PDB file of C-alpha atoms in Angstrom:
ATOM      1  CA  UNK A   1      -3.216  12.881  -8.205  1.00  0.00           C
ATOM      2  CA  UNK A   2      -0.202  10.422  -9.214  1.00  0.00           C
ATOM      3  CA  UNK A   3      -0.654   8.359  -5.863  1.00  0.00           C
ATOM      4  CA  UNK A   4      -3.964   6.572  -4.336  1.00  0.00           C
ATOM      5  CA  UNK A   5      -4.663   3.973  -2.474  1.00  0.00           C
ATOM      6  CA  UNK A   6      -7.881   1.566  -3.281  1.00  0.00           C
ATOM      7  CA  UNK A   7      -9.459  -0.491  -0.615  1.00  0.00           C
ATOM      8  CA  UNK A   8     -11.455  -3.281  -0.838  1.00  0.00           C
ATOM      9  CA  UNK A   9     -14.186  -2.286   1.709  1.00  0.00           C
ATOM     10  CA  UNK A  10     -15.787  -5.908   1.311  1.00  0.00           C
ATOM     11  CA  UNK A  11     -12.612  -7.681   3.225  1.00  0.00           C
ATOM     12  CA  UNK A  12     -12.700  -5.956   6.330  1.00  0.00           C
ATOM     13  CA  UNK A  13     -12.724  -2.534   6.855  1.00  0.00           C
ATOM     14  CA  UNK A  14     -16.399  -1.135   8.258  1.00  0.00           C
ATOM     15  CA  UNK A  15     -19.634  -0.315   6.331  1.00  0.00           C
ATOM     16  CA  UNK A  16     -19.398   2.947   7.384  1.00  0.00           C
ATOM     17  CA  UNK A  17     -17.418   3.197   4.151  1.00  0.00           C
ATOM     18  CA  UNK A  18     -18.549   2.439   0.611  1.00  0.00           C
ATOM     19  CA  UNK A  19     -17.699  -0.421  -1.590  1.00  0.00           C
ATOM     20  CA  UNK A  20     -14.449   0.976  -2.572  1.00  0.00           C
ATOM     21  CA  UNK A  21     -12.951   3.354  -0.719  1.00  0.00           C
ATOM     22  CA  UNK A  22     -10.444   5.916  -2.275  1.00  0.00           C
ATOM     23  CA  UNK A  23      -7.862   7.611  -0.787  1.00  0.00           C
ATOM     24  CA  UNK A  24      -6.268  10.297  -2.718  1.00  0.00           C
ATOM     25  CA  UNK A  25      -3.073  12.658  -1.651  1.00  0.00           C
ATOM     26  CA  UNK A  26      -2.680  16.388  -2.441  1.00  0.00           C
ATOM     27  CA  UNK A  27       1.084  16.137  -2.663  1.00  0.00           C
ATOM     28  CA  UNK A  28       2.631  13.556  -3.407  1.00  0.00           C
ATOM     29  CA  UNK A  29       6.651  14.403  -1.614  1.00  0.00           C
ATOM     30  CA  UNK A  30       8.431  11.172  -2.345  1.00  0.00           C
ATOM     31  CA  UNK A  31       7.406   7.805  -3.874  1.00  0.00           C
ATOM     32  CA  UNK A  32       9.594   4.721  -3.560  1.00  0.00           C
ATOM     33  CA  UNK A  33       9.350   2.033  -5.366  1.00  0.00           C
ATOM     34  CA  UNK A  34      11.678  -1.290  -4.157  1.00  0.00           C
ATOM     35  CA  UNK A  35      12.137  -4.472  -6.469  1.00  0.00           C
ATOM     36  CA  UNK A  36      14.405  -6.715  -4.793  1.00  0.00           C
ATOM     37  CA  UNK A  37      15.930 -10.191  -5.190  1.00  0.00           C
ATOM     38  CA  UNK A  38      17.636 -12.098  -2.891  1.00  0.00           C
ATOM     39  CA  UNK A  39      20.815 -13.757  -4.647  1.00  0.00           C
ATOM     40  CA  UNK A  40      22.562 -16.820  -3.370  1.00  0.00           C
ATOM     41  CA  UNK A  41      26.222 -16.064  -2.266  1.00  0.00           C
ATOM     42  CA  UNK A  42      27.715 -18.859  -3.228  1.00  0.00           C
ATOM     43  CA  UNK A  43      28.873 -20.350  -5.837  1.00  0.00           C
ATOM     44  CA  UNK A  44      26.706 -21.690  -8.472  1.00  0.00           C
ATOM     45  CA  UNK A  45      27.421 -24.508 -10.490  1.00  0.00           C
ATOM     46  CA  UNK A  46      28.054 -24.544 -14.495  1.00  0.00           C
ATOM     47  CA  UNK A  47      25.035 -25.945 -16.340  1.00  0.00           C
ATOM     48  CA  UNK A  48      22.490 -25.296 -13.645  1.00  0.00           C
ATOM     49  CA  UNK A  49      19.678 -23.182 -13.561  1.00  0.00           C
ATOM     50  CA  UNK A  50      20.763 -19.288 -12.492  1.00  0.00           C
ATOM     51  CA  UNK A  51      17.204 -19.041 -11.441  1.00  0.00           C
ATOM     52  CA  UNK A  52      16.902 -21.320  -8.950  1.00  0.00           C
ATOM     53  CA  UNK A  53      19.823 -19.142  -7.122  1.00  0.00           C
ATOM     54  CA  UNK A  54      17.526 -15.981  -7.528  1.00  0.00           C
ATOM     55  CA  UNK A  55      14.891 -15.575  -4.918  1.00  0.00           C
ATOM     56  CA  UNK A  56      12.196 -12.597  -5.852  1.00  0.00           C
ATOM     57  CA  UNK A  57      11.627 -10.865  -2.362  1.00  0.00           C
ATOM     58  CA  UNK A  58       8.229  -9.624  -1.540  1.00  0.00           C
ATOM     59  CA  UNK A  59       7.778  -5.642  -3.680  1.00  0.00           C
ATOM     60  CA  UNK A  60       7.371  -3.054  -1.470  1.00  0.00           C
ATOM     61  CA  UNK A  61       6.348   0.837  -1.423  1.00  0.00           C
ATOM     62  CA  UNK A  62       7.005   3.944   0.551  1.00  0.00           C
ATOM     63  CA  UNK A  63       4.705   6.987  -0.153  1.00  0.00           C
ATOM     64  CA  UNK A  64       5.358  10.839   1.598  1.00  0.00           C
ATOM     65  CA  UNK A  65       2.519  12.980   0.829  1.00  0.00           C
ATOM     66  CA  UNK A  66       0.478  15.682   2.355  1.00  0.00           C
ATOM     67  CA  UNK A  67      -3.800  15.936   2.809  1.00  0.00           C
ATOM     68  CA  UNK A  68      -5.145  19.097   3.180  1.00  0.00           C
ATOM     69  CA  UNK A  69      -8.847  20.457   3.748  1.00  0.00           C
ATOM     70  CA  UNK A  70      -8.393  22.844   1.058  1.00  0.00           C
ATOM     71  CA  UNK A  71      -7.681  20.513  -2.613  1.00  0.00           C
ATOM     72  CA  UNK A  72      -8.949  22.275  -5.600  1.00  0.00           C
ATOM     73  CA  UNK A  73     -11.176  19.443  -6.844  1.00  0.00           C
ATOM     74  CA  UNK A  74     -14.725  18.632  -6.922  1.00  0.00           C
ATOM     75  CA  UNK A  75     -14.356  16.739  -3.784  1.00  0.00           C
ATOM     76  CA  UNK A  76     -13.056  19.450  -2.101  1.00  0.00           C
ATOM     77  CA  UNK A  77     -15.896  21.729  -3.656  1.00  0.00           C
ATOM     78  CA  UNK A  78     -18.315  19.732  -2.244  1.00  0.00           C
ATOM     79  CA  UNK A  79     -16.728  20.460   0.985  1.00  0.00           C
ATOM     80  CA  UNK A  80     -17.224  24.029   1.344  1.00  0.00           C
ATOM     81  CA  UNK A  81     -20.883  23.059   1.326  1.00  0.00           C
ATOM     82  CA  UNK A  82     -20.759  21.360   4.440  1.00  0.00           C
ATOM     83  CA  UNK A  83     -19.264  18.247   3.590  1.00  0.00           C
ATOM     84  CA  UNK A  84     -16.472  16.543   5.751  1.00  0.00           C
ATOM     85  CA  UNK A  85     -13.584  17.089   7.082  1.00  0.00           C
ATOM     86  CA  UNK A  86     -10.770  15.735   4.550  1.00  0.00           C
ATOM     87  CA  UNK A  87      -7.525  15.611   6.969  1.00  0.00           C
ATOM     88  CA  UNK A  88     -10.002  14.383   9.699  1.00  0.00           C
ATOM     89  CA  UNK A  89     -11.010  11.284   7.558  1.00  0.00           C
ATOM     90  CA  UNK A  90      -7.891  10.418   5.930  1.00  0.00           C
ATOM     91  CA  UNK A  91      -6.477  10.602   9.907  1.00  0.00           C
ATOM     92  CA  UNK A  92      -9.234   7.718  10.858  1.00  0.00           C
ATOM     93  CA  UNK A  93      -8.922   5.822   8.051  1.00  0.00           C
ATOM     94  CA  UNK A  94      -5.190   5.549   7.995  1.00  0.00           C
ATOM     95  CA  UNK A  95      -5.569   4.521  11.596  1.00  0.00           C
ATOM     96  CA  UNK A  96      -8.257   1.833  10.358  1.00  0.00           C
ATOM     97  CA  UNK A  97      -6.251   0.118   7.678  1.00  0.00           C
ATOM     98  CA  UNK A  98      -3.481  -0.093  10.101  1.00  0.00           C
ATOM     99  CA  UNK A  99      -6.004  -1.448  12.947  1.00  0.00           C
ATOM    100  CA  UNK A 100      -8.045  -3.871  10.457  1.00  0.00           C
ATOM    101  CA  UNK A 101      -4.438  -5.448   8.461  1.00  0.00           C
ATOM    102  CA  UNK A 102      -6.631  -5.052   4.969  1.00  0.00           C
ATOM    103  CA  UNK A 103      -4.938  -5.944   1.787  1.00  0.00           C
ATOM    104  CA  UNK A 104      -4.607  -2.837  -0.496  1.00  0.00           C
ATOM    105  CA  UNK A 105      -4.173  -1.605  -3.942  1.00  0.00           C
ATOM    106  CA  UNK A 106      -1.919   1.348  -4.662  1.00  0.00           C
ATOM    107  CA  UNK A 107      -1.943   3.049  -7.584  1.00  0.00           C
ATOM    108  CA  UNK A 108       0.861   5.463  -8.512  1.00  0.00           C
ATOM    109  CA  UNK A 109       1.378   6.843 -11.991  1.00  0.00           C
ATOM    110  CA  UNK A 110       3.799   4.017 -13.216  1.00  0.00           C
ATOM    111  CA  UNK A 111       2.478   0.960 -11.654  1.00  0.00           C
ATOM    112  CA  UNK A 112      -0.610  -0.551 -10.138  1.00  0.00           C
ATOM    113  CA  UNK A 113       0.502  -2.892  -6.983  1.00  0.00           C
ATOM    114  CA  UNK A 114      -2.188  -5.333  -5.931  1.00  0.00           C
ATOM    115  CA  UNK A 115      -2.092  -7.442  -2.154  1.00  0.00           C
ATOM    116  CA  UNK A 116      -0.623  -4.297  -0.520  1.00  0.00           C
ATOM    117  CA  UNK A 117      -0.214  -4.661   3.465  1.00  0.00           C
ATOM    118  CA  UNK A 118       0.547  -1.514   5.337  1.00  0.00           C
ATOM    119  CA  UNK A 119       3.289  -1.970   7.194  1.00  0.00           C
ATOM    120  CA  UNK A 120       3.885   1.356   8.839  1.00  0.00           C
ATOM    121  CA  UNK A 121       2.322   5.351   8.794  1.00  0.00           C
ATOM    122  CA  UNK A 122       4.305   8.095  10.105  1.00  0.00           C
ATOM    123  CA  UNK A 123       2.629  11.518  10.792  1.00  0.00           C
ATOM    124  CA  UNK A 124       4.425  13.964  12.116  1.00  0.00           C
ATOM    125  CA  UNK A 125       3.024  17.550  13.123  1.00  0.00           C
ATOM    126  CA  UNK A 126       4.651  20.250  13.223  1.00  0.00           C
ATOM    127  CA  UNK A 127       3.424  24.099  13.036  1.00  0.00           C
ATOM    128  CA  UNK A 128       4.191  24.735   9.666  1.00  0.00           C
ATOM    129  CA  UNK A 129       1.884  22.431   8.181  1.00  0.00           C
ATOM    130  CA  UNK A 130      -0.957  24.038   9.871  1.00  0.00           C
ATOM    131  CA  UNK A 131      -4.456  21.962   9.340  1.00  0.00           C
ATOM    132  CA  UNK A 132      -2.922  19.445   7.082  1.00  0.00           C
ATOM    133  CA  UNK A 133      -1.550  16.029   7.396  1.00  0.00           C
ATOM    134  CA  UNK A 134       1.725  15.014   6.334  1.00  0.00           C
ATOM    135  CA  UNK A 135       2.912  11.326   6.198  1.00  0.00           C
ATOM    136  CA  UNK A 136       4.633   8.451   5.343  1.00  0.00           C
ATOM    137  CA  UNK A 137       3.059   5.503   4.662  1.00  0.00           C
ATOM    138  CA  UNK A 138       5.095   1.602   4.211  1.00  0.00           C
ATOM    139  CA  UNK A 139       3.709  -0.793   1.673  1.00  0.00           C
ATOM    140  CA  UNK A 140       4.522  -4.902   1.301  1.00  0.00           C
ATOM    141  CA  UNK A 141       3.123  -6.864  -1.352  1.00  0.00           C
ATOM    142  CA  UNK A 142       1.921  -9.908   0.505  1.00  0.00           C
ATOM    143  CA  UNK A 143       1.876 -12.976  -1.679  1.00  0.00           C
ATOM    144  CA  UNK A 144      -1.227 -15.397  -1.555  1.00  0.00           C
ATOM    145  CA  UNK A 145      -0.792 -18.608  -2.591  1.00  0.00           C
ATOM    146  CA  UNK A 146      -3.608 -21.695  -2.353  1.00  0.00           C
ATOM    147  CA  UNK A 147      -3.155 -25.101  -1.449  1.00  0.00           C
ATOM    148  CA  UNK A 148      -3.983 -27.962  -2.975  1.00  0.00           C
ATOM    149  CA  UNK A 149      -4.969 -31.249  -2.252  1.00  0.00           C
ATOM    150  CA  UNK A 150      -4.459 -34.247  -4.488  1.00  0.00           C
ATOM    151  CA  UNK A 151      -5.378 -38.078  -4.023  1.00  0.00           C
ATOM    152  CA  UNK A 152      -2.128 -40.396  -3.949  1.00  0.00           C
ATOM    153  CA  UNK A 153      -2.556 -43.448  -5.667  1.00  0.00           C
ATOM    154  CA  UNK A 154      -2.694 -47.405  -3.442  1.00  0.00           C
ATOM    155  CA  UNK A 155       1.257 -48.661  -3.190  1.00  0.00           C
ATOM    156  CA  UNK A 156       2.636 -45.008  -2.464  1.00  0.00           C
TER     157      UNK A 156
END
């Protein structure tokens, strides 16, 4: 699939999940990807820097998309030999990333976003879906930053 979602099982989420966790999506219905700056709106002096006026606001990402228990894949193969339930799972652990505020990586197919937070999942049922899950999932890149601590020299 285009869309996936990578999670870093080491920050938070529980061992009852590998290392990396992968969460991929039959259908992918919409994909929205928002790159926004926030622009001062007033005036700006000649000579100065146009940057400084030119605030980049956090990226963020809203994914539709469907899970089924029946993807032709070898995942899905495996399946049909007992394995588990894949609407059931993706149903617990979109409720666990939302419960455990993990930092995410999304991949789609034109850009990788790192620091993801989830900010909101949306599943509504309705009978024409049948045993599948259909959602919409809310993506903000949070940004990390590190302080730093410096010694001040005497007389300051």
């Amino acid at each position: 699939m285009s869309i996936g979602i990578l999670i870093d099982v080491g920050q938070s989420i529980t061992s009852v999940y590998s290392d990396v966790v992968s969460l991929d999506l039959d259908v992918t219905q919409d994909e929205v990807h928002e790159w926004n700056n926030d622009v001062t709106q007033f005036p700006v002096e000649l000579g100065s820097p146009i940057t400084d006026h030119i605030q980049p606001l956090p990226d963020r990402l809203t994914i539709s998309g469907v899970i089924t228990n029946s993807a032709i894949s070898e995942t899905a193969l495996a399946q049909l030999n007992g394995g588990d339930d894949r609407v059931q799972t993706a149903f617990d652990l979109l409720l666990q990333l939302k419960e455990d505020r993990t930092l995410l990586t999304v991949y789609t197919k034109h850009k990788i976003y790192i620091d993801m937070a989830l900010k909101s999942v949306s599943m509504p049922r309705d009978a024409n879906i049948g045993d599948s899950i259909k959602f919409k999932m809310e993506f903000v890149n949070v940004r990390l930053v590190e302080t730093q601590t410096v010694e001040v020299p005497d007389g300051i």
